[in-house]
């Protein structure tokens, strides 16, 4: 894609929930048009990082204590959440949140509220969403609560896309989905990105995330333990063992140890 015009820059960000320090001096960049993934175990601070970018921390009782966030060179860390959306950054929060009693169509409409662009822009965003997720067109008038879990996740992603973001923040889109549905979500993320939207993808499913991403950051207890281009991370045995759950070939007698130790991971050879 080239150009750094619409890069997200997180610099030395620290976040707390009252006395709980959730992020310490985290720095991260998402170049324009890139897919960047943030990996890490439960409680590492992945969701906190996305909330800090989308300015939704206060809904969870959290606050940024130091550091800065800019998008396209403009500070966005003083904005209200709807202004962040207007600036081109939309979040799909953790846990497949849809308005269960509203129709699919109204859920999507809600995603376009407050977003920049006229009616034509919104109509074209809706066409894009229906193109990516035909099921959302078929179920347009159905209540969102009646959709399957995977379909609700599609709706949550579709709703964020209705704002035509330049950067999509995705919090564990594959969580709780059957492998086939997770694979479909992954394909869709790739397609969304190829249409020009940068993606900051939080995942515990490292296998899925690393297939999609250009660059990865590993968070451990609120700090960046490791970062780099996905291909570079793959080259280090240390990284493979510690963070990707891949064991040495000679120890890996039945080929299943890694999968048992880390149920969400597959062997690196399968990842690449
Ligand atoms: N609303 C909250 N109030 C208090 N502490 C919180 C809150 N949300 C998260 N934390 C704490 O902040 C730290 C980071 O949590 P966060 O939810 O960002 O982790 P995560 O990497 O997204 O984990 P998971 O993979 O389980 O979703 C954890 O110690 C967690 O207990
Ligand atoms: Mg989380």
GROMACS .gro file of C-alpha atoms and ligand atoms in nm:
model
  304
    1UNK     CA    1   0.000   0.000   0.000
    2UNK     CA    2   0.283   0.238   0.085
    3UNK     CA    3   0.274   0.574   0.256
    4UNK     CA    4   0.241   0.642   0.622
    5UNK     CA    5  -0.032   0.899   0.586
    6UNK     CA    6  -0.288   0.704   0.785
    7UNK     CA    7  -0.069   0.510   1.022
    8UNK     CA    8  -0.177   0.444   1.378
    9UNK     CA    9   0.099   0.531   1.623
   10UNK     CA   10   0.071   0.422   1.984
   11UNK     CA   11   0.361   0.557   2.188
   12UNK     CA   12   0.459   0.460   2.544
   13UNK     CA   13   0.099   0.400   2.639
   14UNK     CA   14   0.018   0.313   2.998
   15UNK     CA   15  -0.334   0.230   3.115
   16UNK     CA   16  -0.486   0.156   3.451
   17UNK     CA   17  -0.820   0.038   3.584
   18UNK     CA   18  -0.811   0.210   3.919
   19UNK     CA   19  -0.514   0.053   4.095
   20UNK     CA   20  -0.474  -0.221   3.833
   21UNK     CA   21  -0.200  -0.138   3.584
   22UNK     CA   22  -0.308  -0.304   3.262
   23UNK     CA   23  -0.061  -0.160   3.008
   24UNK     CA   24   0.292  -0.032   3.064
   25UNK     CA   25   0.471   0.179   2.806
   26UNK     CA   26   0.326   0.000   2.508
   27UNK     CA   27   0.434   0.127   2.166
   28UNK     CA   28   0.294  -0.004   1.842
   29UNK     CA   29   0.250   0.106   1.481
   30UNK     CA   30  -0.005   0.003   1.224
   31UNK     CA   31   0.110   0.132   0.885
   32UNK     CA   32  -0.150   0.242   0.634
   33UNK     CA   33  -0.319  -0.058   0.476
   34UNK     CA   34  -0.137  -0.315   0.691
   35UNK     CA   35  -0.260  -0.604   0.905
   36UNK     CA   36  -0.096  -0.602   1.247
   37UNK     CA   37  -0.175  -0.858   1.512
   38UNK     CA   38  -0.148  -0.840   1.890
   39UNK     CA   39  -0.108  -1.177   2.057
   40UNK     CA   40  -0.100  -1.268   2.422
   41UNK     CA   41  -0.266  -1.478   2.688
   42UNK     CA   42  -0.569  -1.396   2.901
   43UNK     CA   43  -0.528  -1.069   3.084
   44UNK     CA   44  -0.223  -0.962   2.882
   45UNK     CA   45  -0.389  -0.631   2.797
   46UNK     CA   46  -0.501  -0.688   2.439
   47UNK     CA   47  -0.856  -0.560   2.479
   48UNK     CA   48  -0.730  -0.275   2.691
   49UNK     CA   49  -0.504  -0.165   2.407
   50UNK     CA   50  -0.794  -0.158   2.159
   51UNK     CA   51  -1.014   0.028   2.410
   52UNK     CA   52  -0.742   0.288   2.457
   53UNK     CA   53  -0.729   0.345   2.080
   54UNK     CA   54  -1.108   0.359   2.038
   55UNK     CA   55  -1.143   0.577   2.349
   56UNK     CA   56  -1.386   0.337   2.512
   57UNK     CA   57  -1.173   0.270   2.821
   58UNK     CA   58  -1.389   0.490   3.041
   59UNK     CA   59  -1.689   0.261   2.979
   60UNK     CA   60  -1.485  -0.007   3.155
   61UNK     CA   61  -1.356   0.209   3.437
   62UNK     CA   62  -1.012   0.247   3.282
   63UNK     CA   63  -0.799   0.545   3.191
   64UNK     CA   64  -0.480   0.625   3.003
   65UNK     CA   65  -0.217   0.735   3.252
   66UNK     CA   66   0.057   0.828   3.005
   67UNK     CA   67   0.156   0.804   2.642
   68UNK     CA   68  -0.008   0.907   2.318
   69UNK     CA   69  -0.214   0.776   2.027
   70UNK     CA   70  -0.215   0.938   1.685
   71UNK     CA   71  -0.384   0.842   1.362
   72UNK     CA   72  -0.264   0.994   1.037
   73UNK     CA   73  -0.041   1.222   1.241
   74UNK     CA   74  -0.334   1.367   1.438
   75UNK     CA   75  -0.374   1.299   1.807
   76UNK     CA   76  -0.688   1.096   1.869
   77UNK     CA   77  -0.632   1.038   2.239
   78UNK     CA   78  -0.834   1.341   2.341
   79UNK     CA   79  -1.136   1.259   2.128
   80UNK     CA   80  -1.477   1.122   2.223
   81UNK     CA   81  -1.539   0.770   2.090
   82UNK     CA   82  -1.769   0.890   1.809
   83UNK     CA   83  -1.500   1.134   1.693
   84UNK     CA   84  -1.252   0.848   1.673
   85UNK     CA   85  -1.497   0.671   1.442
   86UNK     CA   86  -1.530   0.991   1.241
   87UNK     CA   87  -1.150   1.005   1.218
   88UNK     CA   88  -1.158   0.663   1.047
   89UNK     CA   89  -1.108   0.410   1.326
   90UNK     CA   90  -1.383   0.159   1.411
   91UNK     CA   91  -1.374  -0.114   1.671
   92UNK     CA   92  -1.540  -0.453   1.685
   93UNK     CA   93  -1.539  -0.512   2.059
   94UNK     CA   94  -1.482  -0.839   2.238
   95UNK     CA   95  -1.771  -1.080   2.259
   96UNK     CA   96  -1.981  -1.040   1.946
   97UNK     CA   97  -2.190  -0.752   2.062
   98UNK     CA   98  -2.500  -0.694   1.855
   99UNK     CA   99  -2.831  -0.531   1.941
  100UNK     CA  100  -3.022  -0.856   1.980
  101UNK     CA  101  -3.371  -0.712   1.960
  102UNK     CA  102  -3.301  -0.494   1.660
  103UNK     CA  103  -3.308  -0.624   1.305
  104UNK     CA  104  -2.990  -0.700   1.118
  105UNK     CA  105  -3.056  -0.401   0.897
  106UNK     CA  106  -3.100  -0.165   1.192
  107UNK     CA  107  -2.783  -0.298   1.353
  108UNK     CA  108  -2.596  -0.208   1.036
  109UNK     CA  109  -2.762   0.133   1.022
  110UNK     CA  110  -2.650   0.198   1.377
  111UNK     CA  111  -2.292   0.139   1.264
  112UNK     CA  112  -2.321   0.423   1.014
  113UNK     CA  113  -2.456   0.674   1.267
  114UNK     CA  114  -2.221   0.961   1.319
  115UNK     CA  115  -1.985   0.828   1.054
  116UNK     CA  116  -1.858   1.063   0.788
  117UNK     CA  117  -2.008   1.038   0.442
  118UNK     CA  118  -2.341   1.111   0.279
  119UNK     CA  119  -2.622   0.872   0.194
  120UNK     CA  120  -2.442   0.749  -0.112
  121UNK     CA  121  -2.133   0.665   0.092
  122UNK     CA  122  -2.349   0.474   0.339
  123UNK     CA  123  -2.532   0.290   0.061
  124UNK     CA  124  -2.199   0.187  -0.082
  125UNK     CA  125  -2.077   0.076   0.263
  126UNK     CA  126  -2.390  -0.138   0.292
  127UNK     CA  127  -2.326  -0.293  -0.049
  128UNK     CA  128  -1.973  -0.373   0.061
  129UNK     CA  129  -2.097  -0.539   0.381
  130UNK     CA  130  -2.361  -0.739   0.194
  131UNK     CA  131  -2.093  -0.843  -0.056
  132UNK     CA  132  -1.867  -0.965   0.223
  133UNK     CA  133  -2.149  -1.127   0.421
  134UNK     CA  134  -2.437  -1.226   0.192
  135UNK     CA  135  -2.615  -1.383   0.490
  136UNK     CA  136  -2.665  -1.036   0.636
  137UNK     CA  137  -2.856  -0.936   0.324
  138UNK     CA  138  -3.067  -1.252   0.337
  139UNK     CA  139  -3.151  -1.195   0.704
  140UNK     CA  140  -3.193  -0.821   0.680
  141UNK     CA  141  -3.530  -0.809   0.853
  142UNK     CA  142  -3.462  -1.075   1.112
  143UNK     CA  143  -3.380  -0.987   1.470
  144UNK     CA  144  -3.005  -1.004   1.530
  145UNK     CA  145  -3.051  -1.219   1.839
  146UNK     CA  146  -3.177  -1.502   1.618
  147UNK     CA  147  -2.854  -1.525   1.420
  148UNK     CA  148  -2.598  -1.795   1.496
  149UNK     CA  149  -2.286  -1.699   1.689
  150UNK     CA  150  -2.077  -1.683   1.374
  151UNK     CA  151  -2.340  -1.476   1.196
  152UNK     CA  152  -2.353  -1.237   1.490
  153UNK     CA  153  -1.977  -1.197   1.464
  154UNK     CA  154  -2.020  -1.117   1.093
  155UNK     CA  155  -2.283  -0.861   1.189
  156UNK     CA  156  -2.051  -0.705   1.446
  157UNK     CA  157  -1.778  -0.674   1.182
  158UNK     CA  158  -2.029  -0.549   0.926
  159UNK     CA  159  -2.154  -0.285   1.164
  160UNK     CA  160  -1.803  -0.150   1.216
  161UNK     CA  161  -1.750  -0.144   0.840
  162UNK     CA  162  -2.060   0.070   0.791
  163UNK     CA  163  -1.852   0.365   0.908
  164UNK     CA  164  -1.611   0.299   0.617
  165UNK     CA  165  -1.309   0.293   0.849
  166UNK     CA  166  -0.950   0.331   0.733
  167UNK     CA  167  -0.851   0.116   1.029
  168UNK     CA  168  -1.055  -0.168   1.177
  169UNK     CA  169  -0.987  -0.280   1.535
  170UNK     CA  170  -1.087  -0.644   1.580
  171UNK     CA  171  -1.098  -0.805   1.923
  172UNK     CA  172  -1.079  -1.185   1.900
  173UNK     CA  173  -1.311  -1.233   1.604
  174UNK     CA  174  -1.257  -1.610   1.605
  175UNK     CA  175  -1.338  -1.666   1.973
  176UNK     CA  176  -1.587  -1.945   2.027
  177UNK     CA  177  -1.635  -2.015   1.660
  178UNK     CA  178  -1.609  -2.358   1.502
  179UNK     CA  179  -1.295  -2.396   1.287
  180UNK     CA  180  -1.484  -2.359   0.960
  181UNK     CA  181  -1.651  -2.038   1.072
  182UNK     CA  182  -1.321  -1.904   1.209
  183UNK     CA  183  -1.161  -1.975   0.872
  184UNK     CA  184  -1.439  -1.786   0.698
  185UNK     CA  185  -1.389  -1.488   0.926
  186UNK     CA  186  -1.017  -1.502   0.847
  187UNK     CA  187  -1.087  -1.502   0.472
  188UNK     CA  188  -1.313  -1.205   0.518
  189UNK     CA  189  -1.052  -1.012   0.714
  190UNK     CA  190  -0.811  -1.070   0.429
  191UNK     CA  191  -1.068  -0.944   0.183
  192UNK     CA  192  -1.151  -0.638   0.394
  193UNK     CA  193  -0.781  -0.556   0.403
  194UNK     CA  194  -0.740  -0.605   0.029
  195UNK     CA  195  -1.015  -0.347  -0.017
  196UNK     CA  196  -0.785  -0.097   0.151
  197UNK     CA  197  -0.873  -0.111   0.520
  198UNK     CA  198  -0.589  -0.154   0.769
  199UNK     CA  199  -0.656  -0.403   1.048
  200UNK     CA  200  -0.535  -0.422   1.407
  201UNK     CA  201  -0.624  -0.778   1.502
  202UNK     CA  202  -0.624  -0.905   1.858
  203UNK     CA  203  -0.624  -1.283   1.879
  204UNK     CA  204  -0.547  -1.571   2.106
  205UNK     CA  205  -0.560  -1.788   1.797
  206UNK     CA  206  -0.203  -1.716   1.691
  207UNK     CA  207  -0.221  -1.955   1.398
  208UNK     CA  208  -0.508  -1.766   1.245
  209UNK     CA  209  -0.366  -1.423   1.322
  210UNK     CA  210  -0.019  -1.493   1.188
  211UNK     CA  211  -0.160  -1.617   0.862
  212UNK     CA  212  -0.318  -1.277   0.812
  213UNK     CA  213  -0.070  -1.032   0.960
  214UNK     CA  214   0.235  -0.853   0.828
  215UNK     CA  215   0.362  -0.774   1.175
  216UNK     CA  216   0.299  -0.909   1.524
  217UNK     CA  217   0.330  -0.784   1.879
  218UNK     CA  218   0.326  -1.018   2.175
  219UNK     CA  219   0.190  -0.873   2.498
  220UNK     CA  220   0.283  -1.024   2.832
  221UNK     CA  221   0.129  -0.879   3.146
  222UNK     CA  222   0.077  -0.541   2.993
  223UNK     CA  223   0.411  -0.507   2.819
  224UNK     CA  224   0.534  -0.571   2.467
  225UNK     CA  225   0.752  -0.878   2.512
  226UNK     CA  226   0.828  -0.916   2.146
  227UNK     CA  227   0.749  -0.760   1.811
  228UNK     CA  228   0.851  -0.777   1.450
  229UNK     CA  229   0.756  -0.881   1.102
  230UNK     CA  230   0.577  -1.215   1.113
  231UNK     CA  231   0.840  -1.376   0.890
  232UNK     CA  232   1.119  -1.258   1.122
  233UNK     CA  233   0.948  -1.388   1.434
  234UNK     CA  234   0.906  -1.721   1.265
  235UNK     CA  235   1.280  -1.754   1.218
  236UNK     CA  236   1.360  -1.763   1.589
  237UNK     CA  237   1.346  -2.101   1.767
  238UNK     CA  238   1.309  -1.922   2.097
  239UNK     CA  239   1.004  -1.741   1.968
  240UNK     CA  240   0.859  -2.056   1.823
  241UNK     CA  241   0.888  -2.237   2.154
  242UNK     CA  242   0.789  -1.963   2.392
  243UNK     CA  243   0.516  -1.784   2.206
  244UNK     CA  244   0.391  -2.005   1.931
  245UNK     CA  245   0.377  -2.335   2.113
  246UNK     CA  246   0.587  -2.508   1.852
  247UNK     CA  247   0.821  -2.775   1.982
  248UNK     CA  248   1.144  -2.895   1.826
  249UNK     CA  249   1.101  -3.157   1.558
  250UNK     CA  250   1.303  -3.420   1.748
  251UNK     CA  251   1.100  -3.380   2.066
  252UNK     CA  252   0.779  -3.376   1.879
  253UNK     CA  253   0.738  -3.749   1.853
  254UNK     CA  254   0.372  -3.782   1.771
  255UNK     CA  255   0.332  -3.437   1.625
  256UNK     CA  256   0.050  -3.351   1.861
  257UNK     CA  257   0.227  -3.211   2.166
  258UNK     CA  258   0.209  -2.851   2.053
  259UNK     CA  259  -0.160  -2.875   1.987
  260UNK     CA  260  -0.222  -3.027   2.330
  261UNK     CA  261  -0.012  -2.771   2.513
  262UNK     CA  262  -0.166  -2.485   2.318
  263UNK     CA  263  -0.505  -2.589   2.188
  264UNK     CA  264  -0.547  -2.278   1.977
  265UNK     CA  265  -0.213  -2.313   1.805
  266UNK     CA  266  -0.110  -2.537   1.523
  267UNK     CA  267   0.244  -2.613   1.418
  268UNK     CA  268   0.432  -2.332   1.255
  269UNK     CA  269   0.463  -2.528   0.933
  270UNK     CA  270   0.084  -2.523   0.909
  271UNK     CA  271   0.073  -2.156   0.993
  272UNK     CA  272   0.298  -2.052   0.707
  273LIG     N1  273  -1.301  -0.335   3.349
  273LIG     C1  274  -1.193  -0.372   3.414
  273LIG     N2  275  -1.174  -0.338   3.545
  273LIG     C2  276  -1.063  -0.376   3.613
  273LIG     N3  277  -0.962  -0.446   3.560
  273LIG     C3  278  -0.974  -0.482   3.430
  273LIG     C4  279  -1.090  -0.447   3.352
  273LIG     N4  280  -1.072  -0.496   3.229
  273LIG     C5  281  -0.954  -0.559   3.229
  273LIG     N5  282  -0.893  -0.549   3.351
  273LIG     C6  283  -0.762  -0.602   3.387
  273LIG     O1  284  -0.665  -0.548   3.299
  273LIG     C7  285  -0.574  -0.649   3.256
  273LIG     C8  286  -0.579  -0.661   3.105
  273LIG     O2  287  -0.708  -0.709   3.067
  273LIG     P1  288  -0.757  -0.723   2.916
  273LIG     O3  289  -0.901  -0.748   2.918
  273LIG     O4  290  -0.706  -0.607   2.838
  273LIG     O5  291  -0.675  -0.852   2.872
  273LIG     P2  292  -0.688  -0.937   2.738
  273LIG     O6  293  -0.549  -0.957   2.688
  273LIG     O7  294  -0.787  -0.877   2.647
  273LIG     O8  295  -0.741  -1.078   2.795
  273LIG     P3  296  -0.844  -1.183   2.727
  273LIG     O9  297  -0.762  -1.261   2.630
  273LIG    O10  298  -0.885  -1.267   2.843
  273LIG    O11  299  -0.956  -1.109   2.664
  273LIG     C9  300  -0.613  -0.775   3.331
  273LIG    O12  301  -0.533  -0.783   3.445
  273LIG    C10  302  -0.757  -0.752   3.368
  273LIG    O13  303  -0.790  -0.819   3.486
  274LIG    MG1  304  -0.963  -0.939   2.570
   0.00000   0.00000   0.00000
